[in-house]
C-alpha positions as protocol buffer text, in pm:
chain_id: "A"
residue {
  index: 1
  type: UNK
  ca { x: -1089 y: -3095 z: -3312 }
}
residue {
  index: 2
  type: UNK
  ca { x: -921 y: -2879 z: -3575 }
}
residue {
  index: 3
  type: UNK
  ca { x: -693 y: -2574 z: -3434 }
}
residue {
  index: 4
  type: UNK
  ca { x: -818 y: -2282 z: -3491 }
}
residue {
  index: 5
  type: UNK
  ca { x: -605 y: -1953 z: -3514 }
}
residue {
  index: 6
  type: UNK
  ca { x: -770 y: -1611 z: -3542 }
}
residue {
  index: 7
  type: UNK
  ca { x: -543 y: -1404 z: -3723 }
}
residue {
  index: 8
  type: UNK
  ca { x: -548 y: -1011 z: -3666 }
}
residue {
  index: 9
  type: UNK
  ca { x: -392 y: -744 z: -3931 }
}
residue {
  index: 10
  type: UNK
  ca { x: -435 y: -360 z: -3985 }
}
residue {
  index: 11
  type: UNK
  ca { x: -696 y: -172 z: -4186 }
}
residue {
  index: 12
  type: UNK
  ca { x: -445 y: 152 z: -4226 }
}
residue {
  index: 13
  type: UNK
  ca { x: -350 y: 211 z: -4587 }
}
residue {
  index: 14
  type: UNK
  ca { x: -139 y: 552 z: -4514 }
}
residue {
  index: 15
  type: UNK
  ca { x: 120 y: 608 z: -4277 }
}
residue {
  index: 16
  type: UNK
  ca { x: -68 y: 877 z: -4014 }
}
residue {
  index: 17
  type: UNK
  ca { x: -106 y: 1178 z: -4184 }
}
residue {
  index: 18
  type: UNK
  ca { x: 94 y: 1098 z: -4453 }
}
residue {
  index: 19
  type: UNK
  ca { x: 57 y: 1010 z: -4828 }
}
residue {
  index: 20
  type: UNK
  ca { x: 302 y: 708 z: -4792 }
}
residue {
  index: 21
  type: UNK
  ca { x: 115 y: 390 z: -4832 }
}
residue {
  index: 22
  type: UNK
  ca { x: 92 y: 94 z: -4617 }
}
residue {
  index: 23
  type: UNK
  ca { x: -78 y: -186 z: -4507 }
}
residue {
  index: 24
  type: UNK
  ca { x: 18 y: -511 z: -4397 }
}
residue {
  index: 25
  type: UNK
  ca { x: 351 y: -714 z: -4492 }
}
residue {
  index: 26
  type: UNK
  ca { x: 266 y: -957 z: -4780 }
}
residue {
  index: 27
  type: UNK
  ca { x: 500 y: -1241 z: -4666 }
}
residue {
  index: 28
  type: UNK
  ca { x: 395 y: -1193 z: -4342 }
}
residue {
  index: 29
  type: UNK
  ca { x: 82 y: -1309 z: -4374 }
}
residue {
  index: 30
  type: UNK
  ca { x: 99 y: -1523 z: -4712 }
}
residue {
  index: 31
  type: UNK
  ca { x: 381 y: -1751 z: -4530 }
}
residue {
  index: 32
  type: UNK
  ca { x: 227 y: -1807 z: -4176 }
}
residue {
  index: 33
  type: UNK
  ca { x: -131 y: -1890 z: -4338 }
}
residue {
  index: 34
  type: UNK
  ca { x: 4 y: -2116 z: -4517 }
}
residue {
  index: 35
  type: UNK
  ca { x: 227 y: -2280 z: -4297 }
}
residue {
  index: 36
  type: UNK
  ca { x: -85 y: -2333 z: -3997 }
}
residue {
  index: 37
  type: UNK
  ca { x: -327 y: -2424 z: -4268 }
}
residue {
  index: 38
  type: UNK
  ca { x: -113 y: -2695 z: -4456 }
}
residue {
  index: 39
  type: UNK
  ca { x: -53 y: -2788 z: -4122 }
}
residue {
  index: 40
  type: UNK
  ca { x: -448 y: -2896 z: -4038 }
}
residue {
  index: 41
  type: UNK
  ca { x: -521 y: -2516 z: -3883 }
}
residue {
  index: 42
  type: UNK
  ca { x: -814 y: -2341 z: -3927 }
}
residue {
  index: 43
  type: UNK
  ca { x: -785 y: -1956 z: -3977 }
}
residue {
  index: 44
  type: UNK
  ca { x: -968 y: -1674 z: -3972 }
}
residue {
  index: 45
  type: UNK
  ca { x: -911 y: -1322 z: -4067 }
}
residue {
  index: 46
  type: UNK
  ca { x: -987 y: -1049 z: -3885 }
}
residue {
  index: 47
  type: UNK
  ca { x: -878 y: -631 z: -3904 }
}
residue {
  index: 48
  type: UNK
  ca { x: -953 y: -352 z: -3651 }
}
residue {
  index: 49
  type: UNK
  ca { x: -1176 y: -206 z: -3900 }
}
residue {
  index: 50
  type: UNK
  ca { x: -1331 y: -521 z: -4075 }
}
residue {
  index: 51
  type: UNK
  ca { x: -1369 y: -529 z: -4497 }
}
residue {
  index: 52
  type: UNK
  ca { x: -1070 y: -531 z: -4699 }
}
residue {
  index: 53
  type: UNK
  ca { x: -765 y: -566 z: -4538 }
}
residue {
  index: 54
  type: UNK
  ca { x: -467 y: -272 z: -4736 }
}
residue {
  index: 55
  type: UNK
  ca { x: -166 y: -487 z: -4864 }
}
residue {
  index: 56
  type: UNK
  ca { x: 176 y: -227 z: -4852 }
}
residue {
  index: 57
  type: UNK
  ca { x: 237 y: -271 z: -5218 }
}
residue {
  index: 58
  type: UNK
  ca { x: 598 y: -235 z: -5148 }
}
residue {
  index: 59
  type: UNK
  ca { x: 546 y: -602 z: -5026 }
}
residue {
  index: 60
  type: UNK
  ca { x: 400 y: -727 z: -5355 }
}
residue {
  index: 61
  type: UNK
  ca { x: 677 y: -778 z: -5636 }
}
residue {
  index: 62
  type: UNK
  ca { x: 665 y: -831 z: -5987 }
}
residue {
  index: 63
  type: UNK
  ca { x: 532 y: -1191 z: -6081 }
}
residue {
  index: 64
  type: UNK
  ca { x: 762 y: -1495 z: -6017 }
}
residue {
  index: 65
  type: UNK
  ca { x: 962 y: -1268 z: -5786 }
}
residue {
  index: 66
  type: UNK
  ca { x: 788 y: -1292 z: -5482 }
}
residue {
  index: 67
  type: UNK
  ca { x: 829 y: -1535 z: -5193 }
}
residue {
  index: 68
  type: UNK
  ca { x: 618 y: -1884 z: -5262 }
}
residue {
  index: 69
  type: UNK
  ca { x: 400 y: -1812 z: -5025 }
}
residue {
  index: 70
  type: UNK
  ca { x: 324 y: -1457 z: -5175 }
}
residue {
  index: 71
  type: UNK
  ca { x: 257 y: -1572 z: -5519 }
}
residue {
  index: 72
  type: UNK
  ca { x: 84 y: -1872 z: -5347 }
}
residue {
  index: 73
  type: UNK
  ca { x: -180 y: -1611 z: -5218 }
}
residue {
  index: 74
  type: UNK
  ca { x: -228 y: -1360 z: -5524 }
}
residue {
  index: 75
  type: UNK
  ca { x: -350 y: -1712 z: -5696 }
}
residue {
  index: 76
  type: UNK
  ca { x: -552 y: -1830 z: -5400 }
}
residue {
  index: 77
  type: UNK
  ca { x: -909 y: -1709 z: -5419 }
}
residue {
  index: 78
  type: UNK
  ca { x: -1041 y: -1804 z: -5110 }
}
residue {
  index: 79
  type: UNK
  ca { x: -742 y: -1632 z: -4915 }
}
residue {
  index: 80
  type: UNK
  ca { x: -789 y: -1295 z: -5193 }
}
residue {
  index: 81
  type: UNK
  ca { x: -1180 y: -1407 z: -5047 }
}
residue {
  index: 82
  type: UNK
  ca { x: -1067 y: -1345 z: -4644 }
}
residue {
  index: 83
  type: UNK
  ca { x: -843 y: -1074 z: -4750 }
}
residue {
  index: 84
  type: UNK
  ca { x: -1090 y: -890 z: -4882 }
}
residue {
  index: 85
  type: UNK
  ca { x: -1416 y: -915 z: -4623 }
}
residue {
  index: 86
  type: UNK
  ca { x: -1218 y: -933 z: -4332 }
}
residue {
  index: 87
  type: UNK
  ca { x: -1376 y: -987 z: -3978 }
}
residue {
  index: 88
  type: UNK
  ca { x: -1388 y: -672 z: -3717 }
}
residue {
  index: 89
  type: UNK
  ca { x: -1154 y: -825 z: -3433 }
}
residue {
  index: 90
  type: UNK
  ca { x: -1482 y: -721 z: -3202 }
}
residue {
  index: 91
  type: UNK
  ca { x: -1744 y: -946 z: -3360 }
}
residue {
  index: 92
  type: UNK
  ca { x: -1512 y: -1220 z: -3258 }
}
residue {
  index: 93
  type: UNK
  ca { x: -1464 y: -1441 z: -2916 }
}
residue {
  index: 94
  type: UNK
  ca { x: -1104 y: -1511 z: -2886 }
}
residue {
  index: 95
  type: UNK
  ca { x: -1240 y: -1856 z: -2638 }
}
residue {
  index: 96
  type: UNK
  ca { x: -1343 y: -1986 z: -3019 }
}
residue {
  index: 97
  type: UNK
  ca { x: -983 y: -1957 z: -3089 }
}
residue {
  index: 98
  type: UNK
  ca { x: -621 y: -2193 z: -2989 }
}
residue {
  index: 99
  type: UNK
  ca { x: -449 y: -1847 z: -3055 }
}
residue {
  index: 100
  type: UNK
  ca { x: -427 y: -1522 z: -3159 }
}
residue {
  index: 101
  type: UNK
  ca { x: -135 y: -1439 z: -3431 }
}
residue {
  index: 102
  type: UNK
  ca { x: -23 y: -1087 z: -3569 }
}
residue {
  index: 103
  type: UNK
  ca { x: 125 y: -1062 z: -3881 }
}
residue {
  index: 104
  type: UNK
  ca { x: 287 y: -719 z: -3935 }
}
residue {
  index: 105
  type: UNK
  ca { x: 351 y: -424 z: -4189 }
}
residue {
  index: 106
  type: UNK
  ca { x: 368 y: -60 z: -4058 }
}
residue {
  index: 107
  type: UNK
  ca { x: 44 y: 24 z: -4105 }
}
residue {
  index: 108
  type: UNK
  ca { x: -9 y: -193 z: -3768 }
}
residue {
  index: 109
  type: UNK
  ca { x: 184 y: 88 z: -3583 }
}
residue {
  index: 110
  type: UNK
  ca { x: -108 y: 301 z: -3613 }
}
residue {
  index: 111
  type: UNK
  ca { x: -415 y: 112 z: -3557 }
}
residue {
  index: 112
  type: UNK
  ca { x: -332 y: -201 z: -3337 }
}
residue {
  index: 113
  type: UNK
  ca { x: -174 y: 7 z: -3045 }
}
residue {
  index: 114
  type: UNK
  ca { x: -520 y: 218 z: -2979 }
}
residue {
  index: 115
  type: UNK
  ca { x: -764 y: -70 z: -3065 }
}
residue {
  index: 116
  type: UNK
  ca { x: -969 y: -135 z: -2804 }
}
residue {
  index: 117
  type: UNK
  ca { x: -1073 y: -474 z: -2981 }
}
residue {
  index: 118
  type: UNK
  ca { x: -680 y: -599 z: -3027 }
}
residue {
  index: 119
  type: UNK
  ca { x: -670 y: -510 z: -2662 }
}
residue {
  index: 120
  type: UNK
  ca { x: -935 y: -719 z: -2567 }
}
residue {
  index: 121
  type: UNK
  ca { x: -820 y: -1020 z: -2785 }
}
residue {
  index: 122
  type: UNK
  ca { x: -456 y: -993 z: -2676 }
}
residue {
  index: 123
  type: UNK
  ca { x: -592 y: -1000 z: -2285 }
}
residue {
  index: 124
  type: UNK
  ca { x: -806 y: -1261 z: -2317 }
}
residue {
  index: 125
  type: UNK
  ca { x: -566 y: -1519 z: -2499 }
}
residue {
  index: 126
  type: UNK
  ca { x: -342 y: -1402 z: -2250 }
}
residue {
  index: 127
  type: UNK
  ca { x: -608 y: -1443 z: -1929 }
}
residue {
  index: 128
  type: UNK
  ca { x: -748 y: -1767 z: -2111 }
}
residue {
  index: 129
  type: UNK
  ca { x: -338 y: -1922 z: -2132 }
}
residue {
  index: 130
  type: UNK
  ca { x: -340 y: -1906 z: -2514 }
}
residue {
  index: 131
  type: UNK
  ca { x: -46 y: -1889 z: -2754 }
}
residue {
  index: 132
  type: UNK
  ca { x: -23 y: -1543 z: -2909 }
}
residue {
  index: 133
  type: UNK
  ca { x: 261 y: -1458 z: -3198 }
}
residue {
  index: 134
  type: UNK
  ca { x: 321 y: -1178 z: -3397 }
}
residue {
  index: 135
  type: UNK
  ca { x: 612 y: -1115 z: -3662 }
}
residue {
  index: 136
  type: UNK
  ca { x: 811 y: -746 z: -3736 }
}
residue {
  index: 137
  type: UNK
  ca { x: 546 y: -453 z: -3665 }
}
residue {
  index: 138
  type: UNK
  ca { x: 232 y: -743 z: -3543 }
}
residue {
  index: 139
  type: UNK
  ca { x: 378 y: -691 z: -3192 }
}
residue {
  index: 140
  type: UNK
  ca { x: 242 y: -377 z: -3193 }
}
residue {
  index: 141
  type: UNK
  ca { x: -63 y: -598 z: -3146 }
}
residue {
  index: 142
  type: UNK
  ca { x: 89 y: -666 z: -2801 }
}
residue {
  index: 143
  type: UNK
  ca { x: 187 y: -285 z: -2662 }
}
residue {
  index: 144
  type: UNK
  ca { x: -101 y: -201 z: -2480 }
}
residue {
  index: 145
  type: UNK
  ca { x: -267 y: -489 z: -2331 }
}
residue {
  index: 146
  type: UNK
  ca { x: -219 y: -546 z: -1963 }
}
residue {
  index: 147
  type: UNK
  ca { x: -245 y: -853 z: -1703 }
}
residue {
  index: 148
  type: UNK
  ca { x: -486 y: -892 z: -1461 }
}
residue {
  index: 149
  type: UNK
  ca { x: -236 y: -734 z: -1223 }
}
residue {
  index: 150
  type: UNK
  ca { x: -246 y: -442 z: -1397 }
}
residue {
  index: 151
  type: UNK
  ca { x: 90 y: -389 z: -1544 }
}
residue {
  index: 152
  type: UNK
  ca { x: 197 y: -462 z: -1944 }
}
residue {
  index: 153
  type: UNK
  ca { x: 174 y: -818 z: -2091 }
}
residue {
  index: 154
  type: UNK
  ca { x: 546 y: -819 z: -2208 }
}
residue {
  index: 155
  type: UNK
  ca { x: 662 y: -689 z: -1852 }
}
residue {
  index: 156
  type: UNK
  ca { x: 909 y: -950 z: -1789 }
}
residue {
  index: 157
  type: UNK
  ca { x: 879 y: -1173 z: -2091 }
}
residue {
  index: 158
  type: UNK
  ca { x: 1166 y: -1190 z: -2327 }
}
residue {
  index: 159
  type: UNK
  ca { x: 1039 y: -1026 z: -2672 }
}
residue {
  index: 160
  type: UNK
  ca { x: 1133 y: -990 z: -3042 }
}
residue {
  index: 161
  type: UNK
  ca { x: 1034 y: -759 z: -3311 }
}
residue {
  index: 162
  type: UNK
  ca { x: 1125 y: -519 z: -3638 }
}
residue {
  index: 163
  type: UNK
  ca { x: 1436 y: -411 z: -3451 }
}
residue {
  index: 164
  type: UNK
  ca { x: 1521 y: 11 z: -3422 }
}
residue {
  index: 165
  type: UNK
  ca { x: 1838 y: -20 z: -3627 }
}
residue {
  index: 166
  type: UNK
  ca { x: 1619 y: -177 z: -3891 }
}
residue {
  index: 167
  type: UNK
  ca { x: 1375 y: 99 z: -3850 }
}
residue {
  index: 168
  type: UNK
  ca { x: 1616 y: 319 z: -3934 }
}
residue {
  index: 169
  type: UNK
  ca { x: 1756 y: 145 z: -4224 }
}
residue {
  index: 170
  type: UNK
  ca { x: 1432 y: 193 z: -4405 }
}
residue {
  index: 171
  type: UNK
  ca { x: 1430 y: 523 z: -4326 }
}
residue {
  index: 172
  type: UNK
  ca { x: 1127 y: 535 z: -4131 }
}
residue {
  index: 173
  type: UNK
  ca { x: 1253 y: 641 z: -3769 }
}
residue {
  index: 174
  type: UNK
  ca { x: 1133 y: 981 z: -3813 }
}
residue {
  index: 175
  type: UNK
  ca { x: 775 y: 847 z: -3944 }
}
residue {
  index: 176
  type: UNK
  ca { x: 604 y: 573 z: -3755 }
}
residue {
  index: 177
  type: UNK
  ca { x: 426 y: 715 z: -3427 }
}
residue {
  index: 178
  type: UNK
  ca { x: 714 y: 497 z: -3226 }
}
residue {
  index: 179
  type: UNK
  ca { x: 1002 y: 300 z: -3199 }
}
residue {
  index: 180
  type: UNK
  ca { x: 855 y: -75 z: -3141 }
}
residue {
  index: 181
  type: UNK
  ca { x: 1178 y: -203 z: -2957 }
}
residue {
  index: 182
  type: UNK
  ca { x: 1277 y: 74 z: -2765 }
}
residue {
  index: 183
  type: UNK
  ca { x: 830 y: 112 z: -2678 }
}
residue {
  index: 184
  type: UNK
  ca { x: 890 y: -263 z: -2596 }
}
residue {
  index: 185
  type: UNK
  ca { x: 1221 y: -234 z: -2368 }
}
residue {
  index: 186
  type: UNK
  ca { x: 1001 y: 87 z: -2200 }
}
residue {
  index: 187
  type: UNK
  ca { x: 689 y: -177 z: -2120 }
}
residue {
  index: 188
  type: UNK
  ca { x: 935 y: -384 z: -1919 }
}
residue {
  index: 189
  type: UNK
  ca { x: 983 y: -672 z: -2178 }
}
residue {
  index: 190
  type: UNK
  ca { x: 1339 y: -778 z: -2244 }
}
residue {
  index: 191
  type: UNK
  ca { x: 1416 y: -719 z: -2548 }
}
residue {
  index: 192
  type: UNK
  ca { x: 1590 y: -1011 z: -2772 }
}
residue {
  index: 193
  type: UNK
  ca { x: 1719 y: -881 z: -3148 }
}
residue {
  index: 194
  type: UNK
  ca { x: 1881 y: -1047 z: -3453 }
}
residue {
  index: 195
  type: UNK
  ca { x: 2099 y: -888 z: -3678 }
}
residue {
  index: 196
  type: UNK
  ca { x: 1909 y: -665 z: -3948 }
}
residue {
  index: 197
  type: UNK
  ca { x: 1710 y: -854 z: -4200 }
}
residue {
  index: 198
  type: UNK
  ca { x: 1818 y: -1242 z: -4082 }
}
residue {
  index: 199
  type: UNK
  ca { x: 1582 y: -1465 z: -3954 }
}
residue {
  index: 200
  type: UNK
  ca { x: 1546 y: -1418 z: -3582 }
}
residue {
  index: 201
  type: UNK
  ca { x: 1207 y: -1552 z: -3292 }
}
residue {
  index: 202
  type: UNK
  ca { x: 1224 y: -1618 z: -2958 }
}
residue {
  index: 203
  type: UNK
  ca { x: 927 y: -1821 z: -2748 }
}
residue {
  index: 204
  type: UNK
  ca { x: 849 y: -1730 z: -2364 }
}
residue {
  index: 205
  type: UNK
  ca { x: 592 y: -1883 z: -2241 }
}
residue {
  index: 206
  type: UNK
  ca { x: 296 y: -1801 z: -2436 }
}
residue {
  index: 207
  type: UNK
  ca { x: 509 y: -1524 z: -2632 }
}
residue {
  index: 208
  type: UNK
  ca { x: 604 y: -1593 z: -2974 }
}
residue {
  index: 209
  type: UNK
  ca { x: 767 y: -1264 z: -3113 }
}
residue {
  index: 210
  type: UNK
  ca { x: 950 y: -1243 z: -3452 }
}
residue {
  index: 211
  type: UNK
  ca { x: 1187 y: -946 z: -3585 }
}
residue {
  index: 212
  type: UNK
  ca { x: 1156 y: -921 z: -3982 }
}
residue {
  index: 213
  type: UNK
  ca { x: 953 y: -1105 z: -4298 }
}
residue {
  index: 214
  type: UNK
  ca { x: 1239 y: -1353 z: -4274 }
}
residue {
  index: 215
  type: UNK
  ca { x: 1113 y: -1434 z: -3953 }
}
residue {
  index: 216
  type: UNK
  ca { x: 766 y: -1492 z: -4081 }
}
residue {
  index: 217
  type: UNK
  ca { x: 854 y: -1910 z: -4123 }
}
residue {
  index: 218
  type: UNK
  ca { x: 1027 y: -1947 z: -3771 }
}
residue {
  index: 219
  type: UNK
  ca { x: 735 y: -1772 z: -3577 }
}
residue {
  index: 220
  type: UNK
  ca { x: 505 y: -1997 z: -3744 }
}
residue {
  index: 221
  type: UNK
  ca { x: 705 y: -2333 z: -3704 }
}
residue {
  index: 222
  type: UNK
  ca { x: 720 y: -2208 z: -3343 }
}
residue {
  index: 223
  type: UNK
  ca { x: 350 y: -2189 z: -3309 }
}
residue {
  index: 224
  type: UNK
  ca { x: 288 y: -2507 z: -3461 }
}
residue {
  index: 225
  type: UNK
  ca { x: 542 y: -2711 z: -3245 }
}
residue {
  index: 226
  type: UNK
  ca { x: 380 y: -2491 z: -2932 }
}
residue {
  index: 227
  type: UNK
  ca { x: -4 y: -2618 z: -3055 }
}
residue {
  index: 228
  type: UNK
  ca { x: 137 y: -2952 z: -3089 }
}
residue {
  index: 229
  type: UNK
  ca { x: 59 y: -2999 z: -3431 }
}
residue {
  index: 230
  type: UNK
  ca { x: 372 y: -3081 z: -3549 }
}
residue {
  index: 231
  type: UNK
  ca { x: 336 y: -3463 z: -3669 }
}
């Protein structure tokens, strides 16, 4: 049986009410694909608005620049392919799935929070014991779902993600509609950071949470050893 990973990303191109593009991280998503499929995984795409998925073109350098994995993708037509007609999260059944994995980018701050189909997902990989991973600003995938008993999915679980101090280093404390770490630490998870921009992910349990696009490789290898794919 091949695994099968349902990947979720965000369909907001502009940062709230702003003019400042967005989308989702690049390497985020070129370097974890990559990683599960050459590893025997199956994935599929899916946004919380379905269609073409907005790439932050800050994440998208000049050619021969990029990470491997980036300029893997621009070349790869069937990825462009998924990019482009993405699935709506809600036309999917997360049992059809080994996991659920959340690549990031800020535009996730504004969609995946108030998604009532991330929601769903997140809970049911949760209720159903599957692995769910995000990297940087994909854990925002994980804010508002709750366990059966009611109280936040991270209560309790040690967690990882684009920290505050590296929030502010890119000047965008003042923009995005929270601060994921400190929204985290509020939820009851306990919060585990890196130093800014090195690679840094942490595994509890089902949890597998990564800080920064460096950390885009590690959350994957996690996820692969956790499927027991790993050869």
């Amino acid at each position: 049986m091949t695994t099968r990973i349902l990947m979720i990303v965000t369909s907001s191109n502009l940062m709230g009410n702003t003019d400042k593009p967005t989308g989702l991280w690049a390497e985020e998503l070129a370097v974890p694909y990559y990683a599960l499929v050459d590893a025997g995984a199956s994935v599929v795409i899916a946004s919380t608005a379905g269609g073409k998925a907005p790439i932050d073109p800050g994440s998208v350098k000049a050619w021969g620049t990029n990470h491997p994995a980036v300029e893997r993708m621009l070349t790869d037509p069937a990825l462009q392919a998924m990019i482009e007609n993405t699935r709506p999260v809600l036309e999917l059944k997360v049992e059809d799935f080994d996991a659920v994995f959340f690549p990031g980018g800020h535009g996730t701050m504004w969609d995946l929070p108030t998604d009532r189909g991330v929601k769903a997902a997140v809970e049911s990989a949760y209720g159903q014991g599957k692995f769910i991973a995000s990297v940087c600003h994909g854990a925002a995938g994980l804010v508002s779902a709750v366990r059966g008993d009611g109280q936040p999915m991270v209560q309790g679980h040690r967690v990882n993600s684009f920290t505050d101090a590296e929030e502010r280093e890119v000047g965008l404390a003042g923009v995005v509609p929270f601060m994921l770490e400190s929204h985290l630490r509020e939820l009851g998870g306990v919060f585990e950071g890196g130093d800014n921009w090195q690679a840094f992910a942490i595994r509890d349990g089902q949890l597998i949470t990564g800080q920064n696009p460096q950390s885009s490789e590690k959350v994957a290898d996690m996820l692969i050893e956790a499927l027991g794919m790993k050869a």
